[in-house]
PDB file of C-alpha atoms in Angstrom:
ATOM      1  CA  MET A 117       0.039   0.157   0.104  1.00 60.00           C
ATOM      2  CA  MET A 118       1.424   3.331  -0.790  1.00 58.00           C
ATOM      3  CA  ALA A 119       1.189   6.215   2.214  1.00 59.00           C
ATOM      4  CA  SER A 120       2.433   8.851  -0.061  1.00 62.00           C
ATOM      5  CA  THR A 121       3.084  10.073  -3.464  1.00 63.00           C
ATOM      6  CA  SER A 122       4.626  12.964  -4.854  1.00 64.00           C
ATOM      7  CA  ARG A 123       5.033  12.966  -8.649  1.00 61.00           C
ATOM      8  CA  ARG A 124       6.738  15.690 -10.608  1.00 59.00           C
ATOM      9  CA  MET A 125       7.739  16.034 -14.482  1.00 57.00           C
ATOM     10  CA  ILE A 126      11.485  15.459 -15.580  1.00 55.00           C
ATOM     11  CA  LEU A 127      13.775  17.853 -16.949  1.00 55.00           C
ATOM     12  CA  PRO A 128      13.577  18.851 -20.015  1.00 55.00           C
ATOM     13  CA  MET A 129       9.568  18.347 -19.892  1.00 52.00           C
ATOM     14  CA  ARG A 130       8.652  20.718 -17.981  1.00 57.00           C
ATOM     15  CA  GLY A 131       5.930  22.801 -18.353  1.00 62.00           C
ATOM     16  CA  PRO A 132       5.325  25.738 -16.103  1.00 65.00           C
ATOM     17  CA  ASP A 133       3.867  23.733 -13.222  1.00 68.00           C
ATOM     18  CA  VAL A 134       6.848  22.372 -11.737  1.00 60.00           C
ATOM     19  CA  TYR A 135       4.626  20.187  -9.404  1.00 60.00           C
ATOM     20  CA  ALA A 136       2.741  18.781 -12.737  1.00 60.00           C
ATOM     21  CA  ALA A 137       3.031  14.926 -12.781  1.00 57.00           C
ATOM     22  CA  LEU A 138       2.321  12.508 -16.034  1.00 58.00           C
ATOM     23  CA  ASN A 139       3.473   9.481 -15.181  1.00 56.00           C
ATOM     24  CA  GLN A 140       6.557   9.899 -13.032  1.00 58.00           C
ATOM     25  CA  LEU A 141       6.292   8.413  -9.465  1.00 59.00           C
ATOM     26  CA  VAL A 142       9.454  10.625  -8.147  1.00 59.00           C
ATOM     27  CA  GLU A 143       9.408   9.911  -4.460  1.00 66.00           C
ATOM     28  CA  GLY A 144       7.046   7.704  -2.085  1.00 68.00           C
ATOM     29  CA  ASP A 145       6.832   5.820   1.325  1.00 72.00           C
ATOM     30  CA  ALA A 146       4.597   2.408   0.827  1.00 78.00           C
ATOM     31  CA  VAL A 147       3.480   0.713   4.085  1.00 79.00           C
ATOM     32  CA  TYR A 148       3.760  -3.229   3.398  1.00 83.00           C
ATOM     33  CA  VAL A 149       0.433  -5.258   4.653  1.00 84.00           C
ATOM     34  CA  ARG A 150       1.458  -8.973   5.434  1.00 82.00           C
ATOM     35  CA  ASN A 151      -1.116 -11.776   4.372  1.00 80.00           C
ATOM     36  CA  PHE A 152      -3.907  -9.440   3.626  1.00 82.00           C
ATOM     37  CA  LEU A 153      -5.698 -12.083   1.459  1.00 84.00           C
ATOM     38  CA  GLU A 154      -5.433 -14.406   3.840  1.00 91.00           C
ATOM     39  CA  PRO A 155      -7.708 -13.394   5.892  1.00 91.00           C
ATOM     40  CA  ASP A 156      -7.858 -17.260   7.824  1.00 93.00           C
ATOM     41  CA  ALA A 157      -3.625 -16.512   8.810  1.00 93.00           C
ATOM     42  CA  LYS A 158      -4.717 -14.072  11.131  1.00 94.00           C
ATOM     43  CA  THR A 159      -6.785 -13.927  14.036  1.00 96.00           C
ATOM     44  CA  SER A 160      -9.630 -11.656  14.912  1.00 97.00           C
ATOM     45  CA  GLU A 161      -7.249  -9.510  17.213  1.00 97.00           C
ATOM     46  CA  GLN A 162      -4.714  -9.024  15.027  1.00 95.00           C
ATOM     47  CA  LEU A 163      -7.964  -8.158  12.115  1.00 96.00           C
ATOM     48  CA  LYS A 164      -9.184  -5.467  14.179  1.00 97.00           C
ATOM     49  CA  HIS A 165      -6.178  -3.703  14.041  1.00 96.00           C
ATOM     50  CA  LEU A 166      -5.510  -3.757  10.814  1.00 94.00           C
ATOM     51  CA  VAL A 167      -9.050  -2.543  10.348  1.00 96.00           C
ATOM     52  CA  LEU A 168      -7.656   0.493  13.124  1.00 96.00           C
ATOM     53  CA  VAL A 169      -4.742   0.659  11.449  1.00 94.00           C
ATOM     54  CA  ALA A 170      -5.962   1.034   8.047  1.00 92.00           C
ATOM     55  CA  HIS A 171      -8.874   3.651   8.604  1.00 93.00           C
ATOM     56  CA  TYR A 172      -6.831   5.886  11.141  1.00 93.00           C
ATOM     57  CA  CYS A 173      -3.584   5.707   9.958  1.00 91.00           C
ATOM     58  CA  TYR A 174      -3.286   5.330   6.448  1.00 87.00           C
ATOM     59  CA  ARG A 175      -7.087   6.268   4.339  1.00 88.00           C
ATOM     60  CA  SER A 176      -6.712   2.343   3.308  1.00 89.00           C
ATOM     61  CA  PHE A 177     -10.871   2.354   3.457  1.00 92.00           C
ATOM     62  CA  ASP A 178     -10.650  -0.329   0.857  1.00 91.00           C
ATOM     63  CA  LEU A 179      -8.457  -2.379   3.146  1.00 92.00           C
ATOM     64  CA  ALA A 180     -10.012  -1.432   6.318  1.00 93.00           C
ATOM     65  CA  LEU A 181     -13.337  -2.315   4.403  1.00 94.00           C
ATOM     66  CA  ASN A 182     -11.975  -6.068   3.937  1.00 93.00           C
ATOM     67  CA  GLY A 183     -10.570  -6.686   7.406  1.00 94.00           C
ATOM     68  CA  LEU A 184     -14.595  -5.741   8.431  1.00 95.00           C
ATOM     69  CA  HIS A 185     -15.933  -8.177   5.434  1.00 94.00           C
ATOM     70  CA  HIS A 186     -13.953 -11.183   7.095  1.00 95.00           C
ATOM     71  CA  LEU A 187     -14.761 -10.219  10.835  1.00 97.00           C
ATOM     72  CA  GLY A 188     -18.321 -10.003   9.448  1.00 96.00           C
ATOM     73  CA  ARG A 189     -17.995 -13.748   8.223  1.00 95.00           C
ATOM     74  CA  ARG A 190     -16.803 -14.452  11.712  1.00 97.00           C
ATOM     75  CA  GLY A 191     -19.606 -12.877  13.061  1.00 97.00           C
ATOM     76  CA  VAL A 192     -17.316 -11.148  15.443  1.00 97.00           C
ATOM     77  CA  VAL A 193     -18.736  -7.619  14.063  1.00 97.00           C
ATOM     78  CA  PRO A 194     -22.558  -7.802  13.445  1.00 96.00           C
ATOM     79  CA  ALA A 195     -23.018  -8.911   9.392  1.00 92.00           C
ATOM     80  CA  GLY A 196     -24.100  -5.732   8.770  1.00 95.00           C
ATOM     81  CA  ALA A 197     -21.153  -3.708  10.433  1.00 96.00           C
ATOM     82  CA  PRO A 198     -19.168  -3.242   6.849  1.00 94.00           C
ATOM     83  CA  GLY A 199     -22.367  -1.736   4.888  1.00 93.00           C
ATOM     84  CA  GLN A 200     -22.574   0.996   7.777  1.00 95.00           C
ATOM     85  CA  TYR A 201     -18.475   1.609   6.980  1.00 94.00           C
ATOM     86  CA  MET A 202     -18.833   1.873   3.537  1.00 93.00           C
ATOM     87  CA  ARG A 203     -22.031   4.704   4.289  1.00 93.00           C
ATOM     88  CA  ILE A 204     -19.708   6.354   7.057  1.00 93.00           C
ATOM     89  CA  VAL A 205     -16.798   6.713   3.854  1.00 93.00           C
ATOM     90  CA  GLN A 206     -19.216   7.761   1.189  1.00 91.00           C
ATOM     91  CA  THR A 207     -20.860  10.672   3.254  1.00 91.00           C
ATOM     92  CA  GLY A 208     -18.249  11.711   5.321  1.00 85.00           C
ATOM     93  CA  GLY A 209     -19.644  11.178   9.187  1.00 68.00           C
TER      94      GLY A 209
END
């Protein structure tokens, strides 16, 4: 997951806006998330922590939703929690 990125044009291809970018990633911060494609390899507590960190630290709402989905399947959170979370994210509150 890329936590932040910076894109800029490389000389000599530069226009009036030095921060404009075509497709050149100049720098970025990446966060490695272990085994999020294998939710059964995580305990429910680990998934809960992943949801919180993904949402509050990295604003990775899709990863948080994925964790909520698996927690719902396990019966750890109410079945409607993923849908409620989506509504909260989409409406901003």
